[in-house]
Amino acid sequence: MPRPTDRSLWRIFGYLGVKPRPVLAALLLGVGGSLSALGLAALSAWLITRAWQMPPILYLSVAITAVRALGISRGVFRYLERLATHDLALRAMSSARSRVFIALAAGRPSYSVRLGRGDLLTRTGADIDDVGNALIRGAIPIGIAVVTDIAAIVIMAVVSVPAAIVLAGALLVSGVAAPVLAARGASDVVESGARARAELAESVTLALWHADELAVARRRPQVLTAVAESERAARTAADRGMRLQSLGSAAMPLAVGVSLIAACVIGIGLAGDPTLTPMTLGVLILLPLSAFESTAPLTEAGLQLERSGQAASRVLTLIDDAGSTGLAAKDVDDFANADDVAVDDRPTTLTCRDLWWGWSASAGDALNLVVEPGERVAVVGRSGVGKTALLLTLAGLLNPRGGSVTVDGRGEVASSTCYFADDAHIFSTSVAENLRVACGDATDGEIVAALASVGLAGWVDGLPEGVDTVLSGGAAALSGGQRRRLLLARALLHRAPVVLLDEPTEHLDPVDADAVLRDIFSRDGSLFDSGRSVVVVTHQLPNGHGADRIIELAESGSVRVVE
């Protein structure tokens, strides 16, 4: 009966986009290399024993040439097989990653925003790699071993049926029993190793992406300690996996020894047989050595299939929990080519009725709020009181825990709102393309105007290619203040009538931050025109800010709206 991990592995293959032809080509090249090695062993055994009889050299010329040809073809086939399998795996993993991201995009936004960066990185990184390795280190080596071992048994049966039976039994032990037992025994080890890698990725990303904040809060030593502990756990899990792999691999030399001893015993028993020649005896003894070469990778193949099966289960859980169960792998390309949510740029009223929000259930006050077209609203409070969660709820990215959020009486708010996170991604592409993320049809003139509005005109003028300059390294090419202003320019270009800004002035000096906030709250059109509503999360409001209302959130859960 197939296990859940096995079913997951078969299902995830659809996301790899693997075609039969390249798989068959890689398999045939691998079989060619293994059969060349097998033929080389058999022919070398015959040549060694025949040369011992010292016949005329011309009697051996064909065999000598064939040995050279098989030796060369063995290396050529194996090299081509490595190229084919790695190309196949890399293309499959690239396809799987793009399809998984598309499936997440097709799912519930409220699920995607909950994903930790480290967890998402592990699922789309190491786990997808393990799924791709199911081909290169699992399925293809198994297929090569099956064909090669059958050929070895047939050749051995021509020499001696009892020797063929012993060889078949030894191959079953080293090529089937040992890998299966190793994979089954390693199930818990593989799971704990994957969990340790996920924890390590989460702690490393926290230490790297929030280094400045951790230094200010004096929490960097604790985070680095957590990184070291996660690394130690991942290393321990990897070592346990290698011990199991070593035990499984030990079955191979044991099976080789048993097969060779049996061949020698059978050869001795056939000593009086007139059909037994020295060449036959050489083939009888040396052929198993080459036959077992194809079973040597199978213990690792069994462990890899176990790792791949568990990785496939985790990736599919990611997709299914996002609500993309109905999106089959064959549908993701159609989804990728579909248009984004249509933006309704007409002025609209955003209404919150008895709204409860947050990442988990908690006590507190409900929010009742009506944001008319053109109004400016500020959300203030200490870190951790739910300011970002409130914006995500207003944008429709996080489901309300109670009450409702509507625009002009409609429950669907995505077409009328746009949320701009404080840590939004900067892509390693041109300045213009980084802004077209928010508005795909924005002209160069609109982009230049938006950059000038947020105070980046001088910076753009100093770039070698203006707005077409590529930001190599993404956010690394910008200072903290430039990054914030660039993200604010995205918001200016977006067509949605309700703009939700999360900490838009972080990393700006106090004077510039106050000036930018006043421009955001102003209704004179210096940034946002008078028909667009703006809700801003900030830690501190400047004097004369110009906001129409202030929503004050407290750690106790109380909500106060100040007119």
PDB file of N, CA, C and O in Angstrom, residues 32 67 87-88 106 121 138 156 166 175 195 206 220 241 250 284 289 295 325 331 377 379 461 463 514 518:
ATOM      1  N   GLY A  32      23.506   2.960 -20.855  1.00  0.00           N
ATOM      2  CA  GLY A  32      24.637   2.762 -21.755  1.00  0.00           C
ATOM      3  C   GLY A  32      25.952   2.720 -21.007  1.00  0.00           C
ATOM      4  O   GLY A  32      26.824   1.869 -21.275  1.00  0.00           O
ATOM      5  N   VAL A  67      37.911  -3.725 -25.603  1.00  0.00           N
ATOM      6  CA  VAL A  67      38.109  -3.261 -24.222  1.00  0.00           C
ATOM      7  C   VAL A  67      38.340  -1.752 -24.194  1.00  0.00           C
ATOM      8  O   VAL A  67      37.776  -1.025 -23.366  1.00  0.00           O
ATOM      9  N   ASP A  87      20.575  18.667 -16.098  1.00  0.00           N
ATOM     10  CA  ASP A  87      19.746  19.605 -16.868  1.00  0.00           C
ATOM     11  C   ASP A  87      18.271  19.331 -16.597  1.00  0.00           C
ATOM     12  O   ASP A  87      17.477  20.263 -16.395  1.00  0.00           O
ATOM     13  N   LEU A  88      17.906  18.062 -16.561  1.00  0.00           N
ATOM     14  CA  LEU A  88      16.524  17.683 -16.291  1.00  0.00           C
ATOM     15  C   LEU A  88      16.096  18.154 -14.905  1.00  0.00           C
ATOM     16  O   LEU A  88      15.026  18.752 -14.735  1.00  0.00           O
ATOM     17  N   ALA A 106      -2.482  32.229  -6.164  1.00  0.00           N
ATOM     18  CA  ALA A 106      -3.881  31.929  -6.459  1.00  0.00           C
ATOM     19  C   ALA A 106      -4.677  31.599  -5.208  1.00  0.00           C
ATOM     20  O   ALA A 106      -5.899  31.532  -5.254  1.00  0.00           O
ATOM     21  N   LEU A 121      11.229  30.167   2.582  1.00  0.00           N
ATOM     22  CA  LEU A 121      12.517  29.935   1.937  1.00  0.00           C
ATOM     23  C   LEU A 121      12.865  28.456   1.946  1.00  0.00           C
ATOM     24  O   LEU A 121      13.361  27.913   0.948  1.00  0.00           O
ATOM     25  N   GLY A 138      17.305   9.469  -7.364  1.00  0.00           N
ATOM     26  CA  GLY A 138      16.381   8.414  -6.986  1.00  0.00           C
ATOM     27  C   GLY A 138      15.904   7.583  -8.152  1.00  0.00           C
ATOM     28  O   GLY A 138      16.356   6.445  -8.365  1.00  0.00           O
ATOM     29  N   MET A 156      25.270 -14.103 -16.488  1.00  0.00           N
ATOM     30  CA  MET A 156      25.719 -15.107 -15.529  1.00  0.00           C
ATOM     31  C   MET A 156      24.981 -16.421 -15.716  1.00  0.00           C
ATOM     32  O   MET A 156      25.570 -17.507 -15.558  1.00  0.00           O
ATOM     33  N   VAL A 166      22.472 -17.077  -7.215  1.00  0.00           N
ATOM     34  CA  VAL A 166      23.146 -16.440  -6.086  1.00  0.00           C
ATOM     35  C   VAL A 166      23.320 -14.940  -6.347  1.00  0.00           C
ATOM     36  O   VAL A 166      23.088 -14.110  -5.469  1.00  0.00           O
ATOM     37  N   GLY A 175      20.395  -4.172  -3.496  1.00  0.00           N
ATOM     38  CA  GLY A 175      19.714  -3.179  -4.317  1.00  0.00           C
ATOM     39  C   GLY A 175      18.269  -2.928  -3.948  1.00  0.00           C
ATOM     40  O   GLY A 175      17.683  -1.933  -4.401  1.00  0.00           O
ATOM     41  N   ARG A 195      13.062  19.657   9.823  1.00  0.00           N
ATOM     42  CA  ARG A 195      12.593  20.627  10.822  1.00  0.00           C
ATOM     43  C   ARG A 195      13.757  21.491  11.326  1.00  0.00           C
ATOM     44  O   ARG A 195      13.616  22.702  11.498  1.00  0.00           O
ATOM     45  N   LEU A 206      16.180  35.976  10.227  1.00  0.00           N
ATOM     46  CA  LEU A 206      15.912  36.982  11.252  1.00  0.00           C
ATOM     47  C   LEU A 206      17.178  37.776  11.559  1.00  0.00           C
ATOM     48  O   LEU A 206      17.156  39.009  11.649  1.00  0.00           O
ATOM     49  N   ARG A 220      20.794  41.005  19.501  1.00  0.00           N
ATOM     50  CA  ARG A 220      21.562  40.256  18.515  1.00  0.00           C
ATOM     51  C   ARG A 220      22.271  39.037  19.120  1.00  0.00           C
ATOM     52  O   ARG A 220      22.286  37.965  18.507  1.00  0.00           O
ATOM     53  N   GLY A 241      21.520  10.831   9.868  1.00  0.00           N
ATOM     54  CA  GLY A 241      21.154  10.324   8.554  1.00  0.00           C
ATOM     55  C   GLY A 241      22.316   9.617   7.871  1.00  0.00           C
ATOM     56  O   GLY A 241      22.140   8.583   7.221  1.00  0.00           O
ATOM     57  N   ALA A 250      26.630  -0.708   3.912  1.00  0.00           N
ATOM     58  CA  ALA A 250      27.440  -1.874   4.292  1.00  0.00           C
ATOM     59  C   ALA A 250      26.895  -3.166   3.697  1.00  0.00           C
ATOM     60  O   ALA A 250      27.632  -4.161   3.563  1.00  0.00           O
ATOM     61  N   LEU A 284      32.883 -15.716 -14.532  1.00  0.00           N
ATOM     62  CA  LEU A 284      32.088 -16.140 -13.380  1.00  0.00           C
ATOM     63  C   LEU A 284      32.475 -15.359 -12.125  1.00  0.00           C
ATOM     64  O   LEU A 284      31.624 -15.000 -11.314  1.00  0.00           O
ATOM     65  N   LEU A 289      31.578  -8.141  -9.738  1.00  0.00           N
ATOM     66  CA  LEU A 289      32.185  -6.885  -9.299  1.00  0.00           C
ATOM     67  C   LEU A 289      31.608  -5.699 -10.039  1.00  0.00           C
ATOM     68  O   LEU A 289      31.347  -4.639  -9.457  1.00  0.00           O
ATOM     69  N   THR A 295      24.278  -1.091  -8.120  1.00  0.00           N
ATOM     70  CA  THR A 295      23.465  -1.094  -6.897  1.00  0.00           C
ATOM     71  C   THR A 295      24.069  -0.234  -5.798  1.00  0.00           C
ATOM     72  O   THR A 295      23.397   0.057  -4.808  1.00  0.00           O
ATOM     73  N   THR A 325      -5.963  24.051  -3.622  1.00  0.00           N
ATOM     74  CA  THR A 325      -6.173  22.647  -3.908  1.00  0.00           C
ATOM     75  C   THR A 325      -6.790  22.436  -5.283  1.00  0.00           C
ATOM     76  O   THR A 325      -6.466  21.499  -5.999  1.00  0.00           O
ATOM     77  N   ASP A 331      -2.812  23.902 -14.625  1.00  0.00           N
ATOM     78  CA  ASP A 331      -3.550  25.166 -14.699  1.00  0.00           C
ATOM     79  C   ASP A 331      -2.714  26.379 -14.320  1.00  0.00           C
ATOM     80  O   ASP A 331      -3.146  27.518 -14.530  1.00  0.00           O
ATOM     81  N   VAL A 377      -6.073  59.297   7.472  1.00  0.00           N
ATOM     82  CA  VAL A 377      -6.220  58.652   8.785  1.00  0.00           C
ATOM     83  C   VAL A 377      -4.860  58.129   9.226  1.00  0.00           C
ATOM     84  O   VAL A 377      -4.133  57.501   8.434  1.00  0.00           O
ATOM     85  N   VAL A 379      -2.752  55.726  12.076  1.00  0.00           N
ATOM     86  CA  VAL A 379      -2.864  54.645  13.056  1.00  0.00           C
ATOM     87  C   VAL A 379      -1.575  54.655  13.865  1.00  0.00           C
ATOM     88  O   VAL A 379      -0.481  54.472  13.302  1.00  0.00           O
ATOM     89  N   ASP A 461      18.701  61.806 -11.233  1.00  0.00           N
ATOM     90  CA  ASP A 461      19.545  62.544 -12.178  1.00  0.00           C
ATOM     91  C   ASP A 461      20.996  62.094 -12.105  1.00  0.00           C
ATOM     92  O   ASP A 461      21.723  62.177 -13.098  1.00  0.00           O
ATOM     93  N   LEU A 463      22.011  59.013 -11.574  1.00  0.00           N
ATOM     94  CA  LEU A 463      22.186  57.627 -12.021  1.00  0.00           C
ATOM     95  C   LEU A 463      22.693  57.603 -13.458  1.00  0.00           C
ATOM     96  O   LEU A 463      22.301  58.439 -14.279  1.00  0.00           O
ATOM     97  N   ASP A 514       9.228  63.908   9.266  1.00  0.00           N
ATOM     98  CA  ASP A 514       8.089  64.780   9.571  1.00  0.00           C
ATOM     99  C   ASP A 514       7.573  65.468   8.317  1.00  0.00           C
ATOM    100  O   ASP A 514       6.350  65.592   8.102  1.00  0.00           O
ATOM    101  N   ARG A 518       3.796  65.012   6.671  1.00  0.00           N
ATOM    102  CA  ARG A 518       2.901  66.154   6.415  1.00  0.00           C
ATOM    103  C   ARG A 518       2.435  66.163   4.960  1.00  0.00           C
ATOM    104  O   ARG A 518       1.272  66.460   4.672  1.00  0.00           O
TER     105      ARG A 518
END
